[in-house]
Coordinates of C-alpha atoms in Angstrom, one line a residue:
Chain A
X1 CA 11.2 -1.3 -40.9
X2 CA 8.0 0.4 -39.8
X3 CA 6.9 3.5 -41.8
X4 CA 4.4 5.9 -40.2
X5 CA 2.6 8.3 -42.2
X6 CA 0.4 11.1 -40.5
X7 CA -2.1 13.7 -42.1
X8 CA -2.8 16.4 -42.1
X9 CA 0.4 18.3 -41.3
X10 CA -1.5 21.4 -40.0
X11 CA -5.1 21.4 -38.9
X12 CA -7.0 24.7 -37.9
X13 CA -10.5 24.6 -36.3
X14 CA -12.7 26.9 -34.6
X15 CA -13.4 26.4 -30.7
X16 CA -15.8 23.7 -30.2
X17 CA -15.4 21.8 -33.4
X18 CA -14.0 18.3 -33.9
X19 CA -10.6 17.5 -34.9
X20 CA -9.5 14.3 -36.6
X21 CA -5.8 13.3 -37.1
X22 CA -5.0 10.2 -39.3
X23 CA -2.0 7.7 -39.4
X24 CA -1.1 4.9 -41.4
X25 CA 1.4 1.9 -40.7
X26 CA 3.2 -0.4 -42.9
X27 CA 4.3 -3.1 -40.5
X28 CA 1.4 -5.5 -39.9
X29 CA 3.3 -6.8 -36.9
X30 CA 2.9 -3.5 -34.9
X31 CA 0.4 -4.0 -32.1
X32 CA 0.8 -0.8 -30.1
X33 CA -0.2 2.8 -31.3
X34 CA 0.2 5.7 -28.8
X35 CA -0.5 9.4 -29.4
X36 CA 1.6 12.2 -27.8
X37 CA 1.0 15.9 -27.4
X38 CA 3.7 18.3 -27.6
X39 CA 3.3 21.9 -26.8
X40 CA 5.7 24.3 -27.8
X41 CA 9.2 23.9 -26.3
X42 CA 7.9 21.1 -24.1
X43 CA 8.3 17.2 -24.0
X44 CA 5.9 14.9 -25.9
X45 CA 3.4 13.7 -23.3
X46 CA 1.3 10.3 -23.9
X47 CA -2.4 11.2 -24.1
X48 CA -4.0 8.1 -25.1
X49 CA -2.9 4.6 -26.7
X50 CA -4.6 1.9 -28.1
X51 CA -3.6 -1.9 -28.5
X52 CA -4.4 -4.1 -31.4
X53 CA -7.0 -6.2 -29.7
X54 CA -9.2 -3.2 -29.3
X55 CA -10.9 -1.2 -31.9
X56 CA -11.8 1.9 -30.3
X57 CA -10.9 3.8 -27.0
X58 CA -12.2 6.9 -25.5
X59 CA -11.1 9.2 -22.6
X60 CA -13.4 12.1 -22.2
X61 CA -13.0 14.4 -25.2
X62 CA -10.3 12.1 -26.8
X63 CA -10.9 8.9 -28.8
X64 CA -8.6 6.7 -30.9
X65 CA -9.9 4.3 -33.5
X66 CA -7.7 1.5 -35.1
X67 CA -8.3 -0.4 -38.4
X68 CA -5.9 -3.4 -38.5
X69 CA -7.0 -4.7 -41.7
X70 CA -6.3 -1.4 -43.5
X71 CA -3.3 -0.5 -41.1
X72 CA -4.5 3.0 -40.0
X73 CA -5.7 4.6 -36.9
X74 CA -7.1 7.9 -36.1
X75 CA -7.3 10.4 -33.1
X76 CA -10.5 12.3 -32.6
X77 CA -10.8 15.3 -30.2
X78 CA -14.5 16.7 -29.7
X79 CA -15.3 19.9 -28.5
X80 CA -12.0 21.4 -29.0
X81 CA -10.7 24.0 -26.6
X82 CA -7.8 26.7 -27.3
X83 CA -5.6 24.6 -24.9
X84 CA -5.8 21.7 -27.3
X85 CA -3.4 23.6 -29.7
X86 CA -0.1 21.9 -29.9
X87 CA 1.5 19.3 -32.2
X88 CA 0.2 15.8 -32.0
X89 CA 2.5 12.7 -32.9
X90 CA 1.2 9.2 -33.7
X91 CA 3.4 6.2 -33.2
X92 CA 3.5 2.5 -33.6
X93 CA 5.5 -0.3 -32.2
X94 CA 5.7 -3.9 -32.1
X95 CA 6.2 -6.3 -29.4
X96 CA 8.6 -9.0 -30.2
X97 CA 11.9 -8.1 -31.9
X98 CA 12.4 -4.2 -32.1
X99 CA 9.7 -2.6 -30.1
X100 CA 11.0 0.7 -30.6
X101 CA 8.3 3.2 -31.3
X102 CA 8.3 4.7 -35.0
X103 CA 6.6 8.2 -35.0
X104 CA 4.9 10.2 -37.5
X105 CA 6.0 13.6 -38.7
X106 CA 3.4 15.4 -36.4
X107 CA 0.0 17.4 -36.8
X108 CA 0.1 21.2 -35.7
X109 CA -3.4 21.6 -34.4
X110 CA -4.6 25.2 -34.0
X111 CA -7.9 25.9 -32.2
X112 CA -9.2 29.4 -32.5
X113 CA -11.1 31.2 -29.7
Chain W
X1 CA 13.6 13.0 -9.8
X2 CA 10.0 12.7 -11.0
X3 CA 10.8 12.7 -14.6
X4 CA 13.2 12.3 -17.3
X5 CA 15.9 14.8 -17.0
X6 CA 18.3 16.1 -19.8
X7 CA 21.2 18.5 -19.7
X8 CA 22.1 20.8 -21.1
X9 CA 18.9 22.2 -22.3
X10 CA 20.4 24.5 -24.8
X11 CA 23.6 24.2 -26.4
X12 CA 25.4 26.3 -29.0
X13 CA 28.5 24.7 -30.6
X14 CA 30.9 25.8 -33.3
X15 CA 31.3 23.6 -36.2
X16 CA 33.6 20.9 -35.7
X17 CA 33.3 21.0 -31.8
X18 CA 32.5 17.8 -29.9
X19 CA 29.4 18.0 -27.6
X20 CA 28.0 15.5 -25.0
X21 CA 24.3 15.5 -23.8
X22 CA 23.3 13.8 -20.6
X23 CA 20.2 12.0 -19.9
X24 CA 18.9 10.9 -16.3
X25 CA 15.8 8.5 -17.0
X26 CA 13.2 7.8 -14.5
X27 CA 14.8 5.8 -11.5
X28 CA 14.6 2.1 -12.2
X29 CA 13.4 2.3 -15.9
X30 CA 15.2 -0.3 -17.8
X31 CA 14.7 0.9 -21.3
X32 CA 16.2 4.1 -22.6
X33 CA 15.9 5.8 -26.2
X34 CA 17.5 8.7 -27.8
X35 CA 15.6 10.5 -30.7
X36 CA 16.5 13.5 -32.6
X37 CA 13.7 15.9 -33.7
X38 CA 14.5 18.4 -36.3
X39 CA 12.3 21.5 -36.5
X40 CA 8.7 20.9 -37.6
X41 CA 9.5 16.8 -37.7
X42 CA 8.6 13.9 -35.5
X43 CA 11.0 12.2 -33.3
X44 CA 13.4 10.1 -35.4
X45 CA 15.0 7.0 -33.6
X46 CA 18.7 7.1 -32.8
X47 CA 19.3 4.5 -30.3
X48 CA 18.0 2.0 -27.6
X49 CA 19.4 0.7 -24.5
X50 CA 18.2 -2.1 -22.2
X51 CA 20.0 -1.5 -19.1
X52 CA 23.4 -0.9 -19.9
X53 CA 23.1 -3.0 -23.2
X54 CA 22.7 -1.0 -26.3
X55 CA 20.6 -3.2 -28.4
X56 CA 20.0 -1.0 -31.3
X57 CA 21.9 1.6 -32.7
X58 CA 20.7 1.7 -36.3
X59 CA 19.3 5.2 -36.2
X60 CA 22.8 6.6 -35.4
X61 CA 23.3 8.8 -38.5
X62 CA 27.1 8.5 -38.9
X63 CA 30.2 7.4 -36.7
X64 CA 30.4 10.5 -35.1
X65 CA 27.7 9.8 -33.1
X66 CA 28.3 7.8 -30.0
X67 CA 26.0 6.8 -27.1
X68 CA 26.8 5.0 -24.0
X69 CA 24.9 3.9 -20.5
X70 CA 27.7 2.3 -18.5
X71 CA 25.8 1.4 -15.3
X72 CA 22.2 1.1 -16.9
X73 CA 21.1 4.5 -15.5
X74 CA 22.4 7.9 -17.0
X75 CA 23.3 7.9 -20.7
X76 CA 25.4 10.4 -22.7
X77 CA 25.0 10.8 -26.3
X78 CA 28.1 12.3 -28.0
X79 CA 28.5 13.9 -31.1
X80 CA 32.1 14.4 -32.5
X81 CA 33.2 17.3 -35.0
X82 CA 29.7 18.5 -35.1
X83 CA 28.1 19.8 -38.3
X84 CA 25.5 22.3 -39.1
X85 CA 23.0 19.4 -40.0
X86 CA 23.2 18.2 -36.4
X87 CA 21.3 21.1 -35.2
X88 CA 17.9 19.5 -33.6
X89 CA 16.4 18.6 -30.4
X90 CA 17.9 15.3 -28.9
X91 CA 15.1 13.8 -26.9
X92 CA 15.9 11.1 -24.3
X93 CA 13.2 8.7 -23.1
X94 CA 12.6 5.9 -20.9
X95 CA 10.2 3.1 -19.9
X96 CA 9.9 0.8 -17.3
X97 CA 10.2 -2.4 -19.2
X98 CA 10.6 -3.8 -22.7
X99 CA 7.5 -4.4 -23.8
X100 CA 5.8 -2.3 -26.8
X101 CA 3.0 -1.3 -24.5
X102 CA 5.1 0.2 -21.8
X103 CA 4.7 3.8 -21.6
X104 CA 7.5 5.8 -22.9
X105 CA 8.4 9.2 -21.1
X106 CA 10.3 11.8 -22.7
X107 CA 12.7 14.4 -21.3
X108 CA 12.5 18.1 -22.3
X109 CA 15.2 17.6 -24.8
X110 CA 18.5 19.2 -25.4
X111 CA 18.5 21.9 -28.0
X112 CA 21.6 21.9 -30.2
X113 CA 22.4 24.6 -32.5
X114 CA 25.6 24.1 -34.6
X115 CA 26.9 27.4 -35.9

């Protein structure tokens, strides 16, 4: 089955800096890669996603890049703000067969004001 | 309701007790997932339903775990003879279809503590 590795486990930045979180996956058939944000005690919420036919996608201060050859994808947050502090999860899923998303272990992002 | 609803939000069970966790998915959503999230970890897949059919239960950790969705809407996750290692947040999620790119919406989880 799919295996998703996520790094770093903790990321501490100053307000205004950029943050990058990286994930790798093992199943070359995976073709959909969502990112979720989970604030303390809250539900995970989708913030951005990318499909395998696209190399990069941007939404305001958030961008995601995908390298299918290397089987890795990254989340980039620019101009970080204290309200970006949360745990971020990457996931990978495959259409056809079992499309159940497999999640990474999460990155705790702390943005210091 | 507007989102996925789970109950109870918090449950403390004595070791050996049976528990039942309920999930109300978004109305009309075909797919329903159960995940287990240990403290500081990512969600780990337990089981998946498409309507009332349980298509994948490969993530259930033991035969003490059982899930059902008899009418293709509300689902219940039952844990028999709870053990301390069952302590975790149990997340339910639903999506409109069954394609990989269908957005998955999570509930707020049921926090289970086994003492």
